[in-house]
mmCIF file of N, CA and C in Angstrom:
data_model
loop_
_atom_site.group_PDB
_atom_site.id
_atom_site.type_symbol
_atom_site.label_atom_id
_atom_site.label_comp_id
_atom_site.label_asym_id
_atom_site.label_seq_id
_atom_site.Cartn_x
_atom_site.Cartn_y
_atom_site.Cartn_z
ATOM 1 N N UNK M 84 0.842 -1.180 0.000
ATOM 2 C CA UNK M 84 0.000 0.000 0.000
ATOM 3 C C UNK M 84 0.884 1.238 0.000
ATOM 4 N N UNK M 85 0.688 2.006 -0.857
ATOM 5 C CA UNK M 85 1.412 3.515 -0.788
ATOM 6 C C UNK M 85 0.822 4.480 0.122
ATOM 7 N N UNK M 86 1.544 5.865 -0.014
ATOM 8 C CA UNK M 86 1.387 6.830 1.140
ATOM 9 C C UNK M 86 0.942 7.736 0.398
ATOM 10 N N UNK M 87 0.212 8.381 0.862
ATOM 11 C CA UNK M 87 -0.752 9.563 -0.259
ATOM 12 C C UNK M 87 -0.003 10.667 -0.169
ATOM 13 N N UNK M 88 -0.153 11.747 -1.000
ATOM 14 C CA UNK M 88 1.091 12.969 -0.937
ATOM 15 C C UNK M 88 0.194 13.859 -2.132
ATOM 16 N N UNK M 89 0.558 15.093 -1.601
ATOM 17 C CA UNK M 89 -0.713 16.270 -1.801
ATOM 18 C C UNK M 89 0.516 16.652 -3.365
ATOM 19 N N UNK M 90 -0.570 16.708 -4.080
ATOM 20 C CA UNK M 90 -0.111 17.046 -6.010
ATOM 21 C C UNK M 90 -0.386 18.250 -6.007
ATOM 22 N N UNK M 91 -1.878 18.603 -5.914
ATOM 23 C CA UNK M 91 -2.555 19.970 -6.475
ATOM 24 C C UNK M 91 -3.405 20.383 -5.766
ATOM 25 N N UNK M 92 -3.523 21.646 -5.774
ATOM 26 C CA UNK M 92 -4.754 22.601 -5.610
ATOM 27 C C UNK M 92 -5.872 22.110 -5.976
ATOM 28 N N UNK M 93 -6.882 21.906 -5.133
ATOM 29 C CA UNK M 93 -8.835 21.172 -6.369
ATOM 30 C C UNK M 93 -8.440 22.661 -7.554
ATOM 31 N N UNK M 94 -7.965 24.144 -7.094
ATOM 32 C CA UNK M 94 -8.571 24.952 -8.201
ATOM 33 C C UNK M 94 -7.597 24.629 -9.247
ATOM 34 N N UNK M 95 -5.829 24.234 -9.344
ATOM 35 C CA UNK M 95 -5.677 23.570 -10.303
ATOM 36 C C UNK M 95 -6.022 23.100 -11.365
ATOM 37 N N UNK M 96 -7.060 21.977 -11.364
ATOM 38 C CA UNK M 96 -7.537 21.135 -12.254
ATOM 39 C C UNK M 96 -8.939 21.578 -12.654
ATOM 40 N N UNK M 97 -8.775 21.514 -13.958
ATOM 41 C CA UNK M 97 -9.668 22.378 -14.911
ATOM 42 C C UNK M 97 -10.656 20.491 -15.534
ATOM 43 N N UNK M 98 -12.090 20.553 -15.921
ATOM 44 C CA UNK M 98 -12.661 19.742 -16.506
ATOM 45 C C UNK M 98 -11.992 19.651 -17.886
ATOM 46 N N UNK M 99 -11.614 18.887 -18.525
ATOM 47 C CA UNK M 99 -10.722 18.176 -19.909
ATOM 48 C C UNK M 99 -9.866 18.888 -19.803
ATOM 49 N N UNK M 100 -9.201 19.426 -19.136
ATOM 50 C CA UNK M 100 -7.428 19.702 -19.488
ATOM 51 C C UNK M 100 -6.620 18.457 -17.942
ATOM 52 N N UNK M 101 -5.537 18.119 -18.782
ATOM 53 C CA UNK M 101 -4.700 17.553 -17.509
ATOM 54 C C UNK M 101 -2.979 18.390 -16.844
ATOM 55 N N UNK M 102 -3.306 18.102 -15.902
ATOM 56 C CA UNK M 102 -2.651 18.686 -15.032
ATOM 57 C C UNK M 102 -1.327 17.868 -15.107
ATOM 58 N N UNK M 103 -0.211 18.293 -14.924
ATOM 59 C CA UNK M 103 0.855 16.673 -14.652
ATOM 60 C C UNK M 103 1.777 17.516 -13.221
ATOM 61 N N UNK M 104 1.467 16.667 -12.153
ATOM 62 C CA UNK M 104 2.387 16.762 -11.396
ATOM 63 C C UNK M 104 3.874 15.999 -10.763
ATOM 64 N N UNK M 105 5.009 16.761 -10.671
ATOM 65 C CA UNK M 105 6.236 16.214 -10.836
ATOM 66 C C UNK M 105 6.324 15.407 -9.004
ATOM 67 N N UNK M 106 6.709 13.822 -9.371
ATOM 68 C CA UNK M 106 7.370 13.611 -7.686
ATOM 69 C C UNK M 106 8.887 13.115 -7.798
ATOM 70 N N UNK M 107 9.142 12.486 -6.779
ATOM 71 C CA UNK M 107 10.543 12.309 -6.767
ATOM 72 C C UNK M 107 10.712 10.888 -7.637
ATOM 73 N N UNK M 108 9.442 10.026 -7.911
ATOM 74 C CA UNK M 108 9.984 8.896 -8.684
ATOM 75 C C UNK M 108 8.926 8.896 -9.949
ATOM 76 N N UNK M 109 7.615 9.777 -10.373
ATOM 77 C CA UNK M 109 7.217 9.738 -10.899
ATOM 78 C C UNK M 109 6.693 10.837 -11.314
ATOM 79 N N UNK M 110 5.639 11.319 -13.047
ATOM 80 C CA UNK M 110 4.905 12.467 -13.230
ATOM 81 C C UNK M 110 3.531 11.635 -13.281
ATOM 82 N N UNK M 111 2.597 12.366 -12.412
ATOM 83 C CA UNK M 111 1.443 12.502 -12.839
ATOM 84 C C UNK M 111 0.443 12.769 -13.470
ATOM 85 N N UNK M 112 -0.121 12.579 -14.170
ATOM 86 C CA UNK M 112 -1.053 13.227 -14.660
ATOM 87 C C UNK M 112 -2.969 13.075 -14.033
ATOM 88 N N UNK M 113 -3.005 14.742 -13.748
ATOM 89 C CA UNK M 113 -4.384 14.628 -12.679
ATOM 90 C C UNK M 113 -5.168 15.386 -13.895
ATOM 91 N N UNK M 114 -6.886 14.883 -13.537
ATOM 92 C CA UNK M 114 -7.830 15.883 -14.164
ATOM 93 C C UNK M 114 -9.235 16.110 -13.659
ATOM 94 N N UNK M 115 -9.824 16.510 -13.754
ATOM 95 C CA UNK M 115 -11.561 16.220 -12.979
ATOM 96 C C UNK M 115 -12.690 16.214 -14.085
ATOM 97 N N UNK M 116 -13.415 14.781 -13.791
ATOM 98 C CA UNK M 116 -14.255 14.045 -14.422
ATOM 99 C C UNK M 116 -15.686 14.277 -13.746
ATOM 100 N N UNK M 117 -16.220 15.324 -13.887
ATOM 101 C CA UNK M 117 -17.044 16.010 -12.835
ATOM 102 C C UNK M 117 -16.897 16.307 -11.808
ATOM 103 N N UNK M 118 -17.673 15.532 -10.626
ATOM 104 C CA UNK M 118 -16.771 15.527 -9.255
ATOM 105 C C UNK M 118 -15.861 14.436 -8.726
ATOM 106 N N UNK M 119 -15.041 13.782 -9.633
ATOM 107 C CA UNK M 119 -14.417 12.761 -9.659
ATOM 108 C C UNK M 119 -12.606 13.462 -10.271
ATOM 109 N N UNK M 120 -11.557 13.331 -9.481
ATOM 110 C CA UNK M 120 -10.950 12.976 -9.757
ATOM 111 C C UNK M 120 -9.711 12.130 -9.975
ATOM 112 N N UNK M 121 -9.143 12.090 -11.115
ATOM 113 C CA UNK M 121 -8.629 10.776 -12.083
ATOM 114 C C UNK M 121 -7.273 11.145 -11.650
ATOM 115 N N UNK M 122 -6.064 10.402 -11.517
ATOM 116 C CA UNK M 122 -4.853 10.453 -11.496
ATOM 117 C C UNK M 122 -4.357 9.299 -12.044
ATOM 118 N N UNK M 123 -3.276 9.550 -12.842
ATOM 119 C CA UNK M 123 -2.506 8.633 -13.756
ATOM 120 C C UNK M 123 -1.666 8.751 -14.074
ATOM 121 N N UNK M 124 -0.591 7.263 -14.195
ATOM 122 C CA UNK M 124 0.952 7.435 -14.518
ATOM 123 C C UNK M 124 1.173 8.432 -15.915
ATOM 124 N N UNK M 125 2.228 9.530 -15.950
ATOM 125 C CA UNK M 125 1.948 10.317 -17.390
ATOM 126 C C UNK M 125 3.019 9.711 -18.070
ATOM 127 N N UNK M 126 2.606 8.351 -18.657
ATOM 128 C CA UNK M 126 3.432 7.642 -19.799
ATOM 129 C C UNK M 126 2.645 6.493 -20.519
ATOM 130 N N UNK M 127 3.153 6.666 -21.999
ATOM 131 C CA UNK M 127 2.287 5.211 -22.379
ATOM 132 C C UNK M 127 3.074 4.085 -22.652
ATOM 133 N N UNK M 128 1.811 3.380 -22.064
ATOM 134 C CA UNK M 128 2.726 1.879 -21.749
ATOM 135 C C UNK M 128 3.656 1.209 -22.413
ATOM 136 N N UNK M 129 3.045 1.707 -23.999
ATOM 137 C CA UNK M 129 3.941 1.112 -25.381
ATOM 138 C C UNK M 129 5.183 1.465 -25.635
ATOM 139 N N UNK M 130 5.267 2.716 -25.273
ATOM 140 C CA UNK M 130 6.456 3.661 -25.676
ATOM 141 C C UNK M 130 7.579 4.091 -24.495
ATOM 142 N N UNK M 131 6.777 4.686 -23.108
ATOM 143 C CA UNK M 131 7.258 5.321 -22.429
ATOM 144 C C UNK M 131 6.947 6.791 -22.439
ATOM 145 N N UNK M 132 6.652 7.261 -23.309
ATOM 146 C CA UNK M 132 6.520 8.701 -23.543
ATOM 147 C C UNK M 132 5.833 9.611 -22.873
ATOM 148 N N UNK M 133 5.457 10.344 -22.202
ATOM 149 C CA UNK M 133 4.754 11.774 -21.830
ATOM 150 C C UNK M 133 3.144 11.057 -22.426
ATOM 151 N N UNK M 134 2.471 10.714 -21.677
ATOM 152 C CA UNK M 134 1.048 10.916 -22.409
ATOM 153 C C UNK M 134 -0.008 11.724 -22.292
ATOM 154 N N UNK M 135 0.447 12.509 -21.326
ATOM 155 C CA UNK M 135 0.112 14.324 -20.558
ATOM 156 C C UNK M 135 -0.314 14.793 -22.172
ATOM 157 N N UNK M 136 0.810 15.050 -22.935
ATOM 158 C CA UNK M 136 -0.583 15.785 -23.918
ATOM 159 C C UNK M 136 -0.931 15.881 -24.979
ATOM 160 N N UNK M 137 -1.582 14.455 -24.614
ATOM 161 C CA UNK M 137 -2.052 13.662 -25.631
ATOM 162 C C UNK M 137 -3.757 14.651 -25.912
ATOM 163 N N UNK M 138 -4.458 13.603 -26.328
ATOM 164 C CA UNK M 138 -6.079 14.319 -26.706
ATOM 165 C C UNK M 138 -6.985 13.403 -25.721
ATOM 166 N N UNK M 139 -7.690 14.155 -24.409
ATOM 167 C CA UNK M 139 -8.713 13.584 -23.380
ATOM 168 C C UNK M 139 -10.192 13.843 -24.358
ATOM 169 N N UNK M 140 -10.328 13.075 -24.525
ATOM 170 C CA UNK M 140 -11.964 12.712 -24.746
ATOM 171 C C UNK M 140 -12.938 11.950 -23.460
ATOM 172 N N UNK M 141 -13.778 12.669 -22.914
ATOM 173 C CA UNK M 141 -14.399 11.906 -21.575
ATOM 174 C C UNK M 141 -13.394 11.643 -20.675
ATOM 175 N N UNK M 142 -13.834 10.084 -20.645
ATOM 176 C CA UNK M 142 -12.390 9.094 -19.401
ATOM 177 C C UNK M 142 -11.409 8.614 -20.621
ATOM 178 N N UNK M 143 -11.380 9.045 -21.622
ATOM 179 C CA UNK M 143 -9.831 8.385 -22.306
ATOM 180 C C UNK M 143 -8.826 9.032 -22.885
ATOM 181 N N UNK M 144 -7.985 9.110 -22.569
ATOM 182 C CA UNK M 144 -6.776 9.547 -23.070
ATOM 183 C C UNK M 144 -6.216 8.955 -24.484
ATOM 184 N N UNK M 145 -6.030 9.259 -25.155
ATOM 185 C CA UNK M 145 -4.768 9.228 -26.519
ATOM 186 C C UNK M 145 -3.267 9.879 -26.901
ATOM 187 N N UNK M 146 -2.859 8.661 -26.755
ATOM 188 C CA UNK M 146 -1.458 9.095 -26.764
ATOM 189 C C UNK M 146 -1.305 9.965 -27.874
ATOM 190 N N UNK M 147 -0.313 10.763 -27.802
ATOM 191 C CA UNK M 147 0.113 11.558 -29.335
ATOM 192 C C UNK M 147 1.022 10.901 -30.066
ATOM 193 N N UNK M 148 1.427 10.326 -29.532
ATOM 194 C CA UNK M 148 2.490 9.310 -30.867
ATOM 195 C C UNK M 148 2.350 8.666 -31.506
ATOM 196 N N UNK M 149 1.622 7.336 -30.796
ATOM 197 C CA UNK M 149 0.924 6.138 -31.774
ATOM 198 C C UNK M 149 -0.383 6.063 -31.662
ATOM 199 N N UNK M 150 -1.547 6.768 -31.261
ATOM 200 C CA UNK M 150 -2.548 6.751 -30.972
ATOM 201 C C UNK M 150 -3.444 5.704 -29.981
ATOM 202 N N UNK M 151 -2.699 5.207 -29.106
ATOM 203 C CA UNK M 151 -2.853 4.145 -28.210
ATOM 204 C C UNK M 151 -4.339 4.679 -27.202
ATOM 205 N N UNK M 152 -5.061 4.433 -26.736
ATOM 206 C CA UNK M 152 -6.762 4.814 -25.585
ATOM 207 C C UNK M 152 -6.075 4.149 -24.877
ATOM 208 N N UNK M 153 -6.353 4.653 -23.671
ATOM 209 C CA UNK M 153 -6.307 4.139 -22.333
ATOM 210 C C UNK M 153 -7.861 4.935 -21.619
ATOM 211 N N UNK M 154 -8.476 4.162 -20.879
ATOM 212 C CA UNK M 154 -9.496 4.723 -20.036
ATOM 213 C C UNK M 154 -8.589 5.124 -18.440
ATOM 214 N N UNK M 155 -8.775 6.428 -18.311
ATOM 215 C CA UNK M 155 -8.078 7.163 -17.092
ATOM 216 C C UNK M 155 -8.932 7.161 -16.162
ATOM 217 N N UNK M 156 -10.196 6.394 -15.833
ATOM 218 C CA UNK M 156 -10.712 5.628 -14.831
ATOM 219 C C UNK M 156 -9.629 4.362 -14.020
ATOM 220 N N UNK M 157 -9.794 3.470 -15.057
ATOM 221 C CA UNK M 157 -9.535 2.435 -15.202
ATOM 222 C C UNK M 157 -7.978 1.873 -15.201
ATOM 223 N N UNK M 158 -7.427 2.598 -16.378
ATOM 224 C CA UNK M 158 -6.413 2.397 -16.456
ATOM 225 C C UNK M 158 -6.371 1.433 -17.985
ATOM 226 N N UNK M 159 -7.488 0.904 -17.724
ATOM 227 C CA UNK M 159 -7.616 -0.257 -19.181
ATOM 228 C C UNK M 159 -7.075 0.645 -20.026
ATOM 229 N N UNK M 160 -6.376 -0.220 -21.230
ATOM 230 C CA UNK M 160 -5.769 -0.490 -22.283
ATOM 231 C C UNK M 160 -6.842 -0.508 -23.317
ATOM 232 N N UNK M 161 -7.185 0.472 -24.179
ATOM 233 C CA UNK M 161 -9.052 0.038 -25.220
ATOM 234 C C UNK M 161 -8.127 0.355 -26.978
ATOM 235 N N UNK M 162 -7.087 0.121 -26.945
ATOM 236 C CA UNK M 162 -6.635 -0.337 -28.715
ATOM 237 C C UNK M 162 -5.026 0.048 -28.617
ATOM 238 N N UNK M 163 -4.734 -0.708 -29.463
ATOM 239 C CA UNK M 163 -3.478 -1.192 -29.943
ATOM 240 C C UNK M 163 -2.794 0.811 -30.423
ATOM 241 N N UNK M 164 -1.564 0.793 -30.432
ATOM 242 C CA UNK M 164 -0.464 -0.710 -30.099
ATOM 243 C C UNK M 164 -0.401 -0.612 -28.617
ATOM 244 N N UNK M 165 -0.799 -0.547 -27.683
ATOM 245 C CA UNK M 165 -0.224 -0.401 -26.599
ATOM 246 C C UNK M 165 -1.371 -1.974 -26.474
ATOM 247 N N UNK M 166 -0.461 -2.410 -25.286
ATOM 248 C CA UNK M 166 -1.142 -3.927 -24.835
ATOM 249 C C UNK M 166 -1.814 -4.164 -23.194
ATOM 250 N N UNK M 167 -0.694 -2.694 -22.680
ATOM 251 C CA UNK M 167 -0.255 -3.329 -21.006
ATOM 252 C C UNK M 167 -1.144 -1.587 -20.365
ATOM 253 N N UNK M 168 -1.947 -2.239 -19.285
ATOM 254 C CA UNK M 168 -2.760 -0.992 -18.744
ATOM 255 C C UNK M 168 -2.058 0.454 -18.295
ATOM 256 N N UNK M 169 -2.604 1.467 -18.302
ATOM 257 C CA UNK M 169 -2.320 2.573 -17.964
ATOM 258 C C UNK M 169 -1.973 2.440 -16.162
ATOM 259 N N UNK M 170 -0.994 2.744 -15.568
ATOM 260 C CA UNK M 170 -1.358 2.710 -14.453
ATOM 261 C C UNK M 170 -2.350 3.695 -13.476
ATOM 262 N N UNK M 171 -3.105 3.747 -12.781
ATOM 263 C CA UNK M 171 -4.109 4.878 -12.074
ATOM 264 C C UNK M 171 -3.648 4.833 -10.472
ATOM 265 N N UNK M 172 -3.662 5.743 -10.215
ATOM 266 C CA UNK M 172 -3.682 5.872 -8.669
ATOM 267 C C UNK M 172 -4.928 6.673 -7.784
ATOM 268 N N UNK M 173 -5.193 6.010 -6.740
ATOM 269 C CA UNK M 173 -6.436 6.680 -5.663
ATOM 270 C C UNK M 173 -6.069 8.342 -5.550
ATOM 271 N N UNK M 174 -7.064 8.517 -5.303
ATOM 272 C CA UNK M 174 -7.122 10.229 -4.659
ATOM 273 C C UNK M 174 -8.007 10.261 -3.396
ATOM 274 N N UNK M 175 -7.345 11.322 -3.559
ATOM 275 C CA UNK M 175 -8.681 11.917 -2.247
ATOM 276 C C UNK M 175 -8.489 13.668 -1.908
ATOM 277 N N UNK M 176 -9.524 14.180 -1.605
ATOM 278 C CA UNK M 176 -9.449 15.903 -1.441
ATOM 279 C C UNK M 176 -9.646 15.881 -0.155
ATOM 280 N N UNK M 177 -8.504 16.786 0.597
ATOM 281 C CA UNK M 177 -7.908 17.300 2.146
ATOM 282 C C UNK M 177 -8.097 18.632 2.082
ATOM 283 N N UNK M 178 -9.403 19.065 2.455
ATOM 284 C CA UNK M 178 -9.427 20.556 2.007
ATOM 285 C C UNK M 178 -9.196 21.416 1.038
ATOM 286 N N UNK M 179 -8.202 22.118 0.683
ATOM 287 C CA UNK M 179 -8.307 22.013 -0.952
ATOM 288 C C UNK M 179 -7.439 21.577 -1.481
ATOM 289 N N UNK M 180 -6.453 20.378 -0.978
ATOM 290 C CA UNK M 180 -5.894 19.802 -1.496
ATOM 291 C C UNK M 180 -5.982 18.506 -2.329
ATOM 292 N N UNK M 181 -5.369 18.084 -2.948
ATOM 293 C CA UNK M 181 -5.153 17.136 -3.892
ATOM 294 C C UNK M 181 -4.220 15.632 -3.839
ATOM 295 N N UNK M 182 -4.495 15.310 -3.206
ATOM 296 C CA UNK M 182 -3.743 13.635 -2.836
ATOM 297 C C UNK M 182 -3.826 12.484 -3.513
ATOM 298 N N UNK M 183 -2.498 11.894 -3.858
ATOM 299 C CA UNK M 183 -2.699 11.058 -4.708
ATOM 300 C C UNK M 183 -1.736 9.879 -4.134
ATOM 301 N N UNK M 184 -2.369 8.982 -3.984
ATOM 302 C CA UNK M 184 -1.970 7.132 -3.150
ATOM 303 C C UNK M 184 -0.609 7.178 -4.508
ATOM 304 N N UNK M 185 0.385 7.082 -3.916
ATOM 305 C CA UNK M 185 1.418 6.633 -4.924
ATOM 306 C C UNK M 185 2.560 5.463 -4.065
ATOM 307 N N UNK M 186 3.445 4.648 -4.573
ATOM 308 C CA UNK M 186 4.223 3.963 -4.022
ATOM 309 C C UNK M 186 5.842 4.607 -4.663
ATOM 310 N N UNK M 187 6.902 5.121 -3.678
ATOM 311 C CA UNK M 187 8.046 4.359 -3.892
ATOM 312 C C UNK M 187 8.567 3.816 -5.053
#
């Protein structure tokens, strides 16, 4: 189980734009899905690359390189070439902060 650690501001994160926040072993990428929000590893699985800014449609992301979907709910993998899931991490809002369950 990981330790949660404050990313962003709630006023930060705008509905369809993503946010990417920097940690010491990873970038994030945060966004808000109404009153829901999504946090996710900012790379695609296929490549490695930045998938921060790519094109968000709803819950899915598209990479800009090879055009790979990932659902940023989920994390699922929804078309080629990429094979292997997006990773997602928990949140939670601490006043107006922004926390995101990450591991090490």
């Amino acid at each position: 189980m990981g330790e949660f650690q404050k990313l962003a501001k709630l006023s930060d994160l705008k509905e369809g734009e993503i946010f990417v926040a920097e940690t010491r072993y990873h970038r994030v990428g945060l966004t808000r899905l109404g009153d829901e929000i999504c946090a996710f590893a900012d790379l695609c699985t296929h490549d490695g690359e930045d998938i921060s800014t790519g094109e968000l449609e709803g819950d899915v992301i598209v990479c800009p390189r090879h055009s790979a979907k990932f659902n940023i709910r989920t994390g699922k993998v929804l078309c080629m070439p990429a094979v292997e899931d997006l990773p997602v991490y928990k949140t939670r809002i601490v006043g107006d902060e922004v926390e995101v369950e990450l591991e090490d």
